[in-house]
Amino acid sequence: MTTTRTAPTVQRPATASLSGKQNKQAGKRNGAAARAPWVLLAPFLALFVLTFLLPIVVAIMSSFTKVTRSGLFGEAGVSSEFAGFSNYAQALSDGSFVASIGRMLLFGVVQVPVMIVLCTALALMLESASAKWPGFFRAAYFLPYGVPGVIATILWSFLYVPGLSPLFDVAKVVGLTPDFLGANSVLWSIANIVTWSYTGYNMLIIVAQLKAIPVELYEAAKVDGASTWRVARSIQLPLIRPALMLTTVFSIIGTLQLFAEAQVVKTVAPAIDSQYTPNLSAYTTAFAYNDYNVAAAQSVIIAVAAFALSFAFLALTNRKSS
Amino acid sequence: MTATATKPASDAVRSKPSAGPDRSAGRRRSSTIIVTSLLVVVALYFLIPVYWVFVASTKSTADLFSTNGFWFAPTFSLWENIGRVVSYDNGIFGRWFLNSAIYAGVGALLATYFAAAGGYALAKYEFRGRNLVFGTILGGVLVPGTATALPLFLLFSQMGLANTYWSVLLPSLVSPFGLFLCRIYAQATVDTSLIEAARIDGAGELRIFHTIGLKVLTPALVTVFLFQLVGIWNNYFLPLVMLSDSELYPITLGLNNWLSQVDRLPEFYELTTGGVLLSIIPLSIAMIVLQRFWRGGLTEGAVK
């Protein structure tokens, strides 16, 4: 990578017009060439500042602000003042919000490993010579990724509703009476939707990395008489580690951000309240209680928790490997 | 086995041949049967909900609840249902569809162009602040969209942008991950000596980017475009926070609006299943057709 970093502008013959000042300052560097990267970056940077940096600054600032409305309906004016950590204290003393984070941790501890194991197994099977029609299966598994999370949830929530869903007819034949939307089971019904949506996508990332393994390694293993299991364990799994880490980190972040699935299932499942997931909680705080400052504090807590968990996972796996 | 035996010929053309054929030698028929049947079972899991929604949207509301969900009812009312979906509320569904297409199409196209320009600049120029800029953008990859949506709403309402097309479109134009991918790809593929040659020929910097840079970057651009297209099409939280006017809704928000009415009016079951069917068709086709384009780009992101 370092070889490509050699500055093209330095080698450039100074043919175009050079302003005196810049000439003195930057030697051979030419005005147009020095401006070019910034011109190219400008549209991206402007939008990045507007839609990433500013909102983050706004979120952090408003999470430390307390807005007081005077008068019965706030008609006598609004004043805001620095509030220290009081919004954070309020967010963290809200039992439902803390419970929603705990719920997502439980969700993640079960769903993320299940999904990663499933997509790794699928990728290994598809890339093994034993699989027939790998193209068809790959497309079939990847298809749900093209179904928006909300639509997938609407789809599955119909399949969870007794009377509408054929799953209950099937279950009756086997002698089961499932309750997909009960207080204890609905979390796993949501986990099923998430698994259905993202397994194919994660599988494709792993397949891509499997395809990048040099053929010589397989040939060497074959010469040594290694079995399929042995090849998977000693060659494939170690070499797809970066892809596994990537998909796991993105899944951890995604789990804490869970929103659409819970919000949509809520319409058919009374067991889900308006603070079922951390994000749903922040949304409710902002738009139902109109308390944007506490909502901002909740958003910051969610983001920090996602970062902390991702880094903890990376640190843990790195220590194990070394 | 015959299918795998023909593979090497086509694979040899590619630069990195699939490892499949080399391991196929000692494979027994029994393992083929076991692996393939496992794959079939998993495929059923992924495909049955889609099959169900197709069957459900061919039924009338009465049949939907009284007949077997996995098989068609005697009366086939798919076209009626689709007609009702399309015509309900003066064709609001078409409007939502168009909105989604605008948000996703325009957003993904411009986002790809901006990411390409930025990634190319970061890869091919040496300038002060480059590492700072790149590091900041890289941090953006890890910031989830839902974390910025709420503060973005506060910001946009102050600017008078909330509840407009811009409120959904502007955030869709930024893809830190796309820029990251384009930078990696530009470092690896855009030849510095080619740029030098173009400079000596007197081409301007922007012209070099548009003629040489974009051309060489095309494979990465396809991946970035697809990522962004699906990302925007699937987005729900941002439009939910931003939009209150149902005329501006994308399809995800619109269908959820219909779903929330099924308790009062059971006919919305029909509208929603029909709408779900119509909405998953275009992107499912796109997924299957464009599946091979995902591979190359994903590796770039995963390996480095």
Short mmCIF file of N, CA and C in Angstrom, two decimals, chain A residues 1 4-5 7-8 12 29 36-38 40-41 43-44 47-48 50-52 54-55 58-59 122 125 127-133 137-148 150-151 154-156 158-159 163-164 166 192 196 199 201 204-205 208-209 211 215 218-219 222 228 236 242 257 259-260 263-264 267 279 283 286-287 292 299 307, chain B residues 1 19-20 22-24 27 31-32 36 39-40 42-43 45-46 49 52-53 64-65 69-70 114 117-118 120-121 124-128 130 136-137 140 142 144 146 150-155 171 173-176 183 187 196 199 205-206 209 227 230 233-234 236-237 240-241 252 255-256 259 269 272-273 276 279-280 283 287 291 294-295 299 303:
data_model
loop_
_atom_site.label_atom_id
_atom_site.label_comp_id
_atom_site.label_asym_id
_atom_site.label_seq_id
_atom_site.Cartn_x
_atom_site.Cartn_y
_atom_site.Cartn_z
N MET A 1 0.82 -1.21 0.00
CA MET A 1 0.00 0.00 0.00
C MET A 1 0.86 1.27 0.00
N THR A 4 2.00 3.10 -3.37
CA THR A 4 1.10 3.97 -4.13
C THR A 4 1.01 5.36 -3.52
N ARG A 5 1.55 5.49 -2.30
CA ARG A 5 1.39 6.78 -1.63
C ARG A 5 2.41 7.81 -2.10
N ALA A 7 3.95 10.72 -3.67
CA ALA A 7 3.19 11.88 -4.11
C ALA A 7 3.34 12.12 -5.60
N PRO A 8 2.24 12.06 -6.34
CA PRO A 8 2.33 12.29 -7.77
C PRO A 8 2.65 13.75 -8.06
N ARG A 12 5.74 16.02 -10.61
CA ARG A 12 5.11 16.69 -11.71
C ARG A 12 5.94 17.85 -12.21
N ARG A 29 5.16 22.33 -6.15
CA ARG A 29 3.71 22.09 -6.13
C ARG A 29 2.98 23.21 -6.87
N ALA A 36 -6.79 20.40 -6.32
CA ALA A 36 -7.59 19.30 -6.88
C ALA A 36 -8.18 18.35 -5.84
N PRO A 37 -7.35 17.83 -4.88
CA PRO A 37 -7.96 16.88 -3.94
C PRO A 37 -9.07 17.51 -3.14
N TRP A 38 -8.95 18.76 -2.79
CA TRP A 38 -10.00 19.41 -2.00
C TRP A 38 -11.25 19.63 -2.83
N LEU A 40 -12.16 17.71 -5.28
CA LEU A 40 -12.77 16.38 -5.41
C LEU A 40 -13.47 15.96 -4.12
N LEU A 41 -12.88 16.34 -3.00
CA LEU A 41 -13.44 15.94 -1.71
C LEU A 41 -14.60 16.81 -1.26
N PRO A 43 -17.68 17.97 -2.24
CA PRO A 43 -19.09 17.57 -2.06
C PRO A 43 -19.28 16.53 -0.96
N PHE A 44 -18.38 15.56 -0.91
CA PHE A 44 -18.50 14.53 0.11
C PHE A 44 -18.34 15.14 1.50
N LEU A 47 -21.32 17.28 2.73
CA LEU A 47 -22.46 16.47 3.16
C LEU A 47 -22.12 15.67 4.42
N PHE A 48 -20.88 15.24 4.52
CA PHE A 48 -20.45 14.49 5.70
C PHE A 48 -20.55 15.35 6.95
N LEU A 50 -22.49 17.94 7.29
CA LEU A 50 -23.89 18.26 7.55
C LEU A 50 -24.64 17.08 8.17
N THR A 51 -24.39 15.87 7.67
CA THR A 51 -25.23 14.75 8.09
C THR A 51 -24.56 13.79 9.08
N PHE A 52 -23.27 13.98 9.33
CA PHE A 52 -22.61 13.13 10.35
C PHE A 52 -22.08 13.96 11.51
N LEU A 54 -22.20 17.37 12.28
CA LEU A 54 -23.09 18.30 12.96
C LEU A 54 -24.12 17.57 13.84
N PRO A 55 -24.80 16.53 13.33
CA PRO A 55 -25.74 15.82 14.19
C PRO A 55 -25.09 15.25 15.44
N VAL A 58 -24.60 18.13 17.70
CA VAL A 58 -25.91 18.52 18.24
C VAL A 58 -26.37 17.54 19.31
N ALA A 59 -26.19 16.24 19.02
CA ALA A 59 -26.65 15.22 19.98
C ALA A 59 -25.90 15.36 21.29
N LEU A 122 -23.12 -22.26 5.91
CA LEU A 122 -23.67 -22.19 4.56
C LEU A 122 -22.58 -21.85 3.55
N MET A 125 -20.37 -24.87 2.98
CA MET A 125 -21.04 -25.90 2.19
C MET A 125 -21.15 -25.47 0.73
N GLU A 127 -19.23 -23.52 -0.88
CA GLU A 127 -17.92 -23.49 -1.53
C GLU A 127 -17.28 -24.88 -1.59
N SER A 128 -17.90 -25.84 -0.92
CA SER A 128 -17.35 -27.20 -1.04
C SER A 128 -17.84 -27.78 -2.35
N ALA A 129 -17.09 -28.72 -2.87
CA ALA A 129 -17.45 -29.29 -4.16
C ALA A 129 -18.69 -30.17 -4.05
N SER A 130 -19.13 -30.46 -2.80
CA SER A 130 -20.27 -31.35 -2.63
C SER A 130 -21.59 -30.67 -2.97
N ALA A 131 -21.59 -29.35 -3.00
CA ALA A 131 -22.86 -28.66 -3.20
C ALA A 131 -23.24 -28.66 -4.68
N LYS A 132 -24.49 -29.00 -4.92
CA LYS A 132 -25.00 -28.86 -6.28
C LYS A 132 -25.67 -27.50 -6.40
N TRP A 133 -25.77 -27.00 -7.61
CA TRP A 133 -26.42 -25.71 -7.91
C TRP A 133 -26.05 -24.61 -6.91
N PHE A 137 -28.58 -21.59 -4.84
CA PHE A 137 -28.70 -21.46 -3.39
C PHE A 137 -28.20 -20.10 -2.90
N ARG A 138 -27.09 -19.67 -3.52
CA ARG A 138 -26.55 -18.37 -3.10
C ARG A 138 -27.59 -17.28 -3.33
N ALA A 139 -28.23 -17.31 -4.50
CA ALA A 139 -29.24 -16.30 -4.81
C ALA A 139 -30.42 -16.42 -3.85
N ALA A 140 -30.84 -17.65 -3.55
CA ALA A 140 -32.00 -17.85 -2.66
C ALA A 140 -31.70 -17.32 -1.26
N TYR A 141 -30.49 -17.54 -0.77
CA TYR A 141 -30.15 -17.10 0.58
C TYR A 141 -29.97 -15.58 0.65
N PHE A 142 -29.52 -15.03 -0.48
CA PHE A 142 -29.24 -13.60 -0.49
C PHE A 142 -30.51 -12.78 -0.69
N LEU A 143 -31.52 -13.39 -1.28
CA LEU A 143 -32.75 -12.68 -1.63
C LEU A 143 -33.37 -11.87 -0.48
N PRO A 144 -33.45 -12.42 0.74
CA PRO A 144 -34.07 -11.63 1.82
C PRO A 144 -33.38 -10.30 2.08
N TYR A 145 -32.09 -10.19 1.74
CA TYR A 145 -31.41 -8.91 1.97
C TYR A 145 -32.05 -7.80 1.14
N GLY A 146 -32.64 -8.17 0.01
CA GLY A 146 -33.31 -7.18 -0.83
C GLY A 146 -34.71 -6.84 -0.34
N VAL A 147 -35.18 -7.53 0.69
CA VAL A 147 -36.48 -7.22 1.27
C VAL A 147 -36.25 -6.28 2.45
N PRO A 148 -36.74 -5.05 2.39
CA PRO A 148 -36.50 -4.11 3.50
C PRO A 148 -36.93 -4.70 4.83
N VAL A 150 -38.54 -3.62 7.28
CA VAL A 150 -39.94 -3.40 7.65
C VAL A 150 -40.83 -4.37 6.90
N ILE A 151 -40.57 -4.52 5.61
CA ILE A 151 -41.39 -5.41 4.78
C ILE A 151 -41.21 -6.85 5.27
N ILE A 154 -43.25 -7.21 8.35
CA ILE A 154 -44.68 -7.31 8.05
C ILE A 154 -44.99 -8.73 7.59
N LEU A 155 -44.14 -9.22 6.70
CA LEU A 155 -44.28 -10.57 6.17
C LEU A 155 -44.32 -11.61 7.29
N TRP A 156 -43.30 -11.56 8.14
CA TRP A 156 -43.21 -12.54 9.22
C TRP A 156 -44.30 -12.34 10.25
N PHE A 158 -47.28 -11.49 9.80
CA PHE A 158 -48.46 -12.20 9.32
C PHE A 158 -48.34 -13.69 9.59
N LEU A 159 -47.09 -14.18 9.46
CA LEU A 159 -46.88 -15.61 9.70
C LEU A 159 -46.94 -15.96 11.19
N GLY A 163 -54.54 -17.99 12.96
CA GLY A 163 -55.69 -17.81 12.08
C GLY A 163 -55.28 -17.41 10.69
N LEU A 164 -54.22 -16.62 10.59
CA LEU A 164 -53.76 -16.16 9.28
C LEU A 164 -52.61 -17.04 8.79
N PRO A 166 -50.21 -20.20 8.09
CA PRO A 166 -50.22 -21.65 7.88
C PRO A 166 -49.28 -22.38 8.84
N ASN A 192 -35.64 -14.28 14.83
CA ASN A 192 -35.81 -15.06 13.60
C ASN A 192 -35.88 -14.14 12.38
N TRP A 196 -33.28 -14.17 9.36
CA TRP A 196 -33.77 -14.39 7.99
C TRP A 196 -33.25 -13.29 7.06
N THR A 199 -28.64 -13.26 7.22
CA THR A 199 -27.74 -14.41 7.06
C THR A 199 -27.13 -14.45 5.67
N TYR A 201 -26.63 -12.11 3.48
CA TYR A 201 -25.68 -11.03 3.25
C TYR A 201 -24.33 -11.35 3.89
N LEU A 204 -22.47 -14.00 2.08
CA LEU A 204 -21.81 -13.55 0.85
C LEU A 204 -20.44 -12.94 1.15
N ILE A 205 -20.34 -12.22 2.28
CA ILE A 205 -19.06 -11.65 2.67
C ILE A 205 -18.05 -12.78 2.92
N ALA A 208 -17.02 -14.48 -0.28
CA ALA A 208 -16.04 -13.65 -1.00
C ALA A 208 -14.64 -13.91 -0.47
N GLN A 209 -14.53 -14.02 0.87
CA GLN A 209 -13.20 -14.25 1.42
C GLN A 209 -12.71 -15.67 1.17
N LYS A 211 -13.28 -17.34 -1.46
CA LYS A 211 -12.83 -17.38 -2.84
C LYS A 211 -11.43 -16.79 -3.00
N VAL A 215 -5.45 -21.22 -4.31
CA VAL A 215 -5.72 -22.62 -4.65
C VAL A 215 -4.60 -23.53 -4.16
N TYR A 218 -5.14 -25.43 -0.94
CA TYR A 218 -5.99 -26.61 -1.03
C TYR A 218 -5.21 -27.78 -1.63
N GLU A 219 -4.41 -27.45 -2.65
CA GLU A 219 -3.63 -28.51 -3.30
C GLU A 219 -2.67 -29.14 -2.32
N LYS A 222 -4.45 -31.36 -0.02
CA LYS A 222 -4.87 -32.60 -0.66
C LYS A 222 -3.69 -33.58 -0.74
N THR A 228 -12.00 -33.16 4.56
CA THR A 228 -12.76 -31.92 4.40
C THR A 228 -12.83 -31.13 5.69
N GLN A 236 -9.54 -23.04 6.05
CA GLN A 236 -10.59 -22.07 5.72
C GLN A 236 -10.96 -21.17 6.89
N PRO A 242 -10.87 -12.49 9.26
CA PRO A 242 -11.23 -11.08 9.11
C PRO A 242 -12.70 -10.89 8.73
N GLN A 257 -28.95 -1.34 17.59
CA GLN A 257 -29.73 -0.34 16.86
C GLN A 257 -31.12 -0.83 16.50
N PHE A 259 -34.65 -1.51 15.62
CA PHE A 259 -35.79 -0.60 15.77
C PHE A 259 -36.99 -1.05 14.95
N ALA A 260 -36.80 -1.10 13.62
CA ALA A 260 -37.93 -1.32 12.72
C ALA A 260 -38.68 -2.61 13.07
N GLN A 263 -40.67 -2.26 16.23
CA GLN A 263 -41.77 -1.30 16.10
C GLN A 263 -42.90 -1.88 15.26
N VAL A 264 -42.57 -2.65 14.24
CA VAL A 264 -43.61 -3.21 13.37
C VAL A 264 -44.31 -4.39 14.05
N THR A 267 -47.30 -3.78 16.39
CA THR A 267 -48.70 -3.62 15.96
C THR A 267 -49.49 -4.91 16.13
N ASN A 279 -33.46 1.89 20.93
CA ASN A 279 -33.80 2.89 19.93
C ASN A 279 -35.27 3.26 19.96
N TYR A 283 -36.80 6.91 20.56
CA TYR A 283 -37.81 7.45 19.65
C TYR A 283 -39.05 7.89 20.43
N ALA A 286 -38.40 11.01 22.43
CA ALA A 286 -38.34 12.22 21.60
C ALA A 286 -39.72 12.63 21.10
N PHE A 287 -40.47 11.67 20.57
CA PHE A 287 -41.68 12.07 19.84
C PHE A 287 -42.97 11.89 20.63
N TYR A 292 -36.45 15.96 23.92
CA TYR A 292 -35.35 15.72 22.98
C TYR A 292 -34.01 15.58 23.69
N SER A 299 -29.56 8.35 22.82
CA SER A 299 -28.86 8.04 21.57
C SER A 299 -27.37 7.90 21.79
N PHE A 307 -20.12 0.94 20.45
CA PHE A 307 -18.66 1.06 20.28
C PHE A 307 -17.94 0.18 21.30
N MET B 1 -22.54 -34.12 -10.12
CA MET B 1 -21.09 -34.12 -10.39
C MET B 1 -20.75 -33.56 -11.76
N ALA B 19 -12.02 -22.41 -5.82
CA ALA B 19 -11.23 -23.54 -5.36
C ALA B 19 -11.98 -24.85 -5.51
N GLY B 20 -13.27 -24.74 -5.83
CA GLY B 20 -14.12 -25.92 -5.91
C GLY B 20 -13.53 -27.11 -6.64
N ASP B 22 -10.72 -28.11 -7.49
CA ASP B 22 -9.52 -28.77 -6.99
C ASP B 22 -9.80 -29.71 -5.83
N ARG B 23 -10.91 -29.45 -5.16
CA ARG B 23 -11.21 -30.29 -4.02
C ARG B 23 -12.23 -31.37 -4.38
N SER B 24 -12.70 -31.32 -5.63
CA SER B 24 -13.79 -32.21 -5.99
C SER B 24 -13.33 -33.64 -6.20
N ARG B 27 -14.42 -36.59 -3.81
CA ARG B 27 -15.73 -36.42 -3.20
C ARG B 27 -16.66 -37.57 -3.54
N SER B 31 -21.86 -37.61 0.19
CA SER B 31 -21.69 -36.28 0.78
C SER B 31 -22.39 -35.23 -0.08
N THR B 32 -22.43 -35.44 -1.39
CA THR B 32 -23.17 -34.51 -2.24
C THR B 32 -24.63 -34.50 -1.85
N THR B 36 -26.32 -31.20 -0.23
CA THR B 36 -27.34 -30.56 -1.04
C THR B 36 -28.69 -30.58 -0.34
N LEU B 39 -28.76 -27.89 2.14
CA LEU B 39 -28.91 -26.59 1.49
C LEU B 39 -30.36 -26.37 1.05
N VAL B 40 -31.03 -27.45 0.62
CA VAL B 40 -32.43 -27.33 0.20
C VAL B 40 -33.30 -26.93 1.39
N VAL B 42 -32.45 -25.30 4.09
CA VAL B 42 -32.22 -23.90 4.43
C VAL B 42 -32.88 -22.99 3.38
N ALA B 43 -32.81 -23.40 2.11
CA ALA B 43 -33.43 -22.59 1.06
C ALA B 43 -34.93 -22.48 1.29
N TYR B 45 -36.43 -22.40 4.15
CA TYR B 45 -36.59 -21.39 5.21
C TYR B 45 -36.57 -19.98 4.62
N PHE B 46 -35.65 -19.75 3.68
CA PHE B 46 -35.53 -18.39 3.15
C PHE B 46 -36.63 -18.08 2.13
N PRO B 49 -41.46 -17.74 3.24
CA PRO B 49 -42.22 -16.51 3.48
C PRO B 49 -42.56 -15.76 2.20
N TRP B 52 -45.31 -17.60 0.59
CA TRP B 52 -46.56 -17.37 1.31
C TRP B 52 -47.18 -16.03 0.91
N VAL B 53 -46.37 -15.01 0.80
CA VAL B 53 -46.95 -13.70 0.49
C VAL B 53 -47.52 -13.72 -0.93
N LEU B 64 -58.41 -15.63 2.80
CA LEU B 64 -57.13 -15.49 3.48
C LEU B 64 -57.17 -16.15 4.85
N PHE B 65 -58.31 -16.04 5.52
CA PHE B 65 -58.41 -16.59 6.87
C PHE B 65 -58.98 -17.99 6.89
N GLY B 69 -52.97 -21.73 4.18
CA GLY B 69 -52.08 -20.63 3.81
C GLY B 69 -51.03 -20.98 2.79
N PHE B 70 -50.70 -22.26 2.67
CA PHE B 70 -49.65 -22.63 1.73
C PHE B 70 -50.18 -23.04 0.37
N PHE B 114 -19.86 10.95 -5.44
CA PHE B 114 -19.13 11.71 -4.40
C PHE B 114 -18.11 10.83 -3.70
N ALA B 117 -15.11 10.35 -6.03
CA ALA B 117 -14.24 11.53 -6.09
C ALA B 117 -13.41 11.64 -4.82
N GLY B 118 -14.07 11.45 -3.66
CA GLY B 118 -13.36 11.57 -2.40
C GLY B 118 -12.32 10.47 -2.22
N TYR B 120 -10.84 8.70 -4.51
CA TYR B 120 -9.76 8.91 -5.48
C TYR B 120 -8.81 9.99 -4.98
N ALA B 121 -9.39 11.08 -4.46
CA ALA B 121 -8.55 12.18 -3.97
C ALA B 121 -7.67 11.70 -2.82
N LYS B 124 -4.88 9.23 -4.30
CA LYS B 124 -3.95 9.62 -5.35
C LYS B 124 -3.27 10.97 -5.14
N TYR B 125 -3.60 11.66 -4.08
CA TYR B 125 -2.94 12.94 -3.82
C TYR B 125 -2.32 12.94 -2.44
N GLU B 126 -1.21 13.61 -2.35
CA GLU B 126 -0.55 13.80 -1.06
C GLU B 126 -0.86 15.22 -0.64
N PHE B 127 -1.57 15.40 0.45
CA PHE B 127 -1.83 16.78 0.88
C PHE B 127 -1.97 16.83 2.39
N ARG B 128 -1.80 18.05 2.89
CA ARG B 128 -1.82 18.21 4.33
C ARG B 128 -3.24 17.95 4.85
N ARG B 130 -4.62 15.02 5.05
CA ARG B 130 -5.22 13.86 4.41
C ARG B 130 -5.58 12.77 5.42
N THR B 136 -11.33 10.70 10.12
CA THR B 136 -12.66 11.15 10.53
C THR B 136 -13.75 10.40 9.76
N ILE B 137 -13.53 10.26 8.45
CA ILE B 137 -14.53 9.58 7.64
C ILE B 137 -14.64 8.10 8.04
N GLY B 140 -16.82 7.59 10.69
CA GLY B 140 -18.21 7.65 10.24
C GLY B 140 -18.76 6.31 9.82
N LEU B 142 -18.40 3.61 11.32
CA LEU B 142 -18.87 2.90 12.50
C LEU B 142 -20.07 3.55 13.16
N PRO B 144 -23.69 4.32 13.37
CA PRO B 144 -24.89 3.80 12.72
C PRO B 144 -25.87 4.92 12.36
N THR B 146 -29.00 5.12 12.61
CA THR B 146 -30.08 5.45 13.55
C THR B 146 -29.60 6.38 14.66
N LEU B 150 -32.03 11.07 14.91
CA LEU B 150 -32.76 11.98 15.80
C LEU B 150 -32.15 13.38 15.83
N PRO B 151 -30.83 13.51 16.11
CA PRO B 151 -30.25 14.86 16.07
C PRO B 151 -30.35 15.52 14.70
N LEU B 152 -30.28 14.70 13.65
CA LEU B 152 -30.41 15.25 12.30
C LEU B 152 -31.80 15.86 12.12
N PHE B 153 -32.79 15.23 12.72
CA PHE B 153 -34.15 15.78 12.63
C PHE B 153 -34.21 17.14 13.32
N LEU B 154 -33.59 17.24 14.50
CA LEU B 154 -33.59 18.53 15.21
C LEU B 154 -32.91 19.59 14.37
N LEU B 155 -31.79 19.20 13.77
CA LEU B 155 -31.02 20.13 12.93
C LEU B 155 -31.84 20.56 11.72
N PRO B 171 -29.11 13.04 3.58
CA PRO B 171 -28.29 12.05 4.30
C PRO B 171 -27.97 10.82 3.45
N LEU B 173 -26.93 10.85 0.49
CA LEU B 173 -25.87 11.14 -0.47
C LEU B 173 -24.49 10.85 0.07
N VAL B 174 -24.40 10.50 1.36
CA VAL B 174 -23.09 10.28 1.98
C VAL B 174 -22.91 8.80 2.27
N SER B 175 -21.82 8.24 1.77
CA SER B 175 -21.52 6.84 2.06
C SER B 175 -20.07 6.71 2.49
N PRO B 176 -19.81 6.83 3.81
CA PRO B 176 -18.41 6.69 4.26
C PRO B 176 -17.82 5.35 3.86
N ARG B 183 -11.37 4.26 -1.99
CA ARG B 183 -9.97 4.61 -1.72
C ARG B 183 -9.08 3.38 -1.85
N GLN B 187 -6.25 2.97 -4.75
CA GLN B 187 -4.84 2.73 -4.42
C GLN B 187 -4.30 1.52 -5.16
N GLU B 196 0.23 10.60 -14.55
CA GLU B 196 1.36 11.44 -14.96
C GLU B 196 1.31 11.72 -16.46
N ARG B 199 -1.22 14.17 -17.34
CA ARG B 199 -0.83 15.52 -16.94
C ARG B 199 0.11 16.12 -17.96
N GLU B 205 -6.76 18.32 -13.70
CA GLU B 205 -6.89 17.29 -12.66
C GLU B 205 -8.29 16.67 -12.65
N LEU B 206 -9.32 17.52 -12.77
CA LEU B 206 -10.68 17.00 -12.72
C LEU B 206 -10.97 16.14 -13.94
N PHE B 209 -9.57 12.74 -13.46
CA PHE B 209 -10.44 11.93 -12.61
C PHE B 209 -11.63 11.40 -13.40
N PHE B 227 -24.76 -1.18 -2.78
CA PHE B 227 -24.87 -1.06 -1.33
C PHE B 227 -25.78 0.09 -0.95
N VAL B 230 -29.55 -0.40 -1.98
CA VAL B 230 -30.30 -1.26 -1.06
C VAL B 230 -30.45 -0.58 0.29
N TRP B 233 -33.14 2.08 -0.04
CA TRP B 233 -34.44 1.43 -0.30
C TRP B 233 -34.97 0.81 0.99
N ASN B 234 -34.09 0.22 1.78
CA ASN B 234 -34.50 -0.47 3.01
C ASN B 234 -34.66 0.48 4.19
N TYR B 236 -35.71 2.92 6.99
CA TYR B 236 -37.01 3.11 7.60
C TYR B 236 -36.96 4.18 8.68
N PHE B 237 -35.93 4.11 9.52
CA PHE B 237 -35.87 5.01 10.67
C PHE B 237 -35.78 6.47 10.24
N LEU B 240 -38.96 7.78 8.77
CA LEU B 240 -39.97 7.79 9.84
C LEU B 240 -39.81 9.02 10.72
N VAL B 241 -38.55 9.35 11.03
CA VAL B 241 -38.29 10.49 11.89
C VAL B 241 -38.55 11.80 11.13
N THR B 252 -41.56 1.69 2.37
CA THR B 252 -41.49 1.02 3.67
C THR B 252 -42.43 1.69 4.68
N LEU B 255 -46.26 1.17 3.64
CA LEU B 255 -46.84 -0.15 3.93
C LEU B 255 -47.05 -0.33 5.43
N ASN B 256 -46.15 0.21 6.23
CA ASN B 256 -46.33 0.11 7.67
C ASN B 256 -47.56 0.90 8.11
N LEU B 259 -50.35 -1.38 7.47
CA LEU B 259 -50.38 -2.48 8.43
C LEU B 259 -51.01 -2.02 9.74
N TYR B 269 -55.40 -6.13 5.33
CA TYR B 269 -54.57 -7.32 5.18
C TYR B 269 -54.27 -7.55 3.71
N THR B 272 -52.07 -4.81 2.31
CA THR B 272 -50.68 -4.90 2.76
C THR B 272 -49.96 -6.08 2.10
N THR B 273 -50.61 -7.25 2.04
CA THR B 273 -49.90 -8.38 1.40
C THR B 273 -49.66 -8.09 -0.07
N VAL B 276 -46.84 -5.65 -0.23
CA VAL B 276 -45.57 -6.30 0.09
C VAL B 276 -45.07 -7.07 -1.13
N SER B 279 -43.74 -4.75 -3.70
CA SER B 279 -42.52 -4.04 -3.32
C SER B 279 -41.30 -4.94 -3.29
N ILE B 280 -41.50 -6.26 -3.07
CA ILE B 280 -40.29 -7.09 -3.01
C ILE B 280 -39.88 -7.60 -4.38
N LEU B 283 -36.63 -5.43 -6.15
CA LEU B 283 -35.31 -5.59 -5.54
C LEU B 283 -34.88 -7.06 -5.50
N MET B 287 -31.47 -8.33 -6.87
CA MET B 287 -30.54 -9.13 -6.06
C MET B 287 -30.02 -10.32 -6.84
N GLN B 291 -26.26 -10.32 -8.36
CA GLN B 291 -25.57 -11.03 -7.29
C GLN B 291 -24.07 -11.15 -7.55
N TRP B 294 -21.75 -8.31 -6.49
CA TRP B 294 -21.49 -8.06 -5.07
C TRP B 294 -20.17 -8.66 -4.64
N ARG B 295 -19.82 -9.76 -5.29
CA ARG B 295 -18.70 -10.55 -4.79
C ARG B 295 -17.40 -9.75 -4.72
N THR B 299 -15.14 -8.37 -1.19
CA THR B 299 -13.83 -8.85 -0.76
C THR B 299 -12.92 -7.69 -0.41
N VAL B 303 -11.31 -7.92 3.23
CA VAL B 303 -9.94 -8.39 3.40
C VAL B 303 -9.05 -7.32 4.01
#
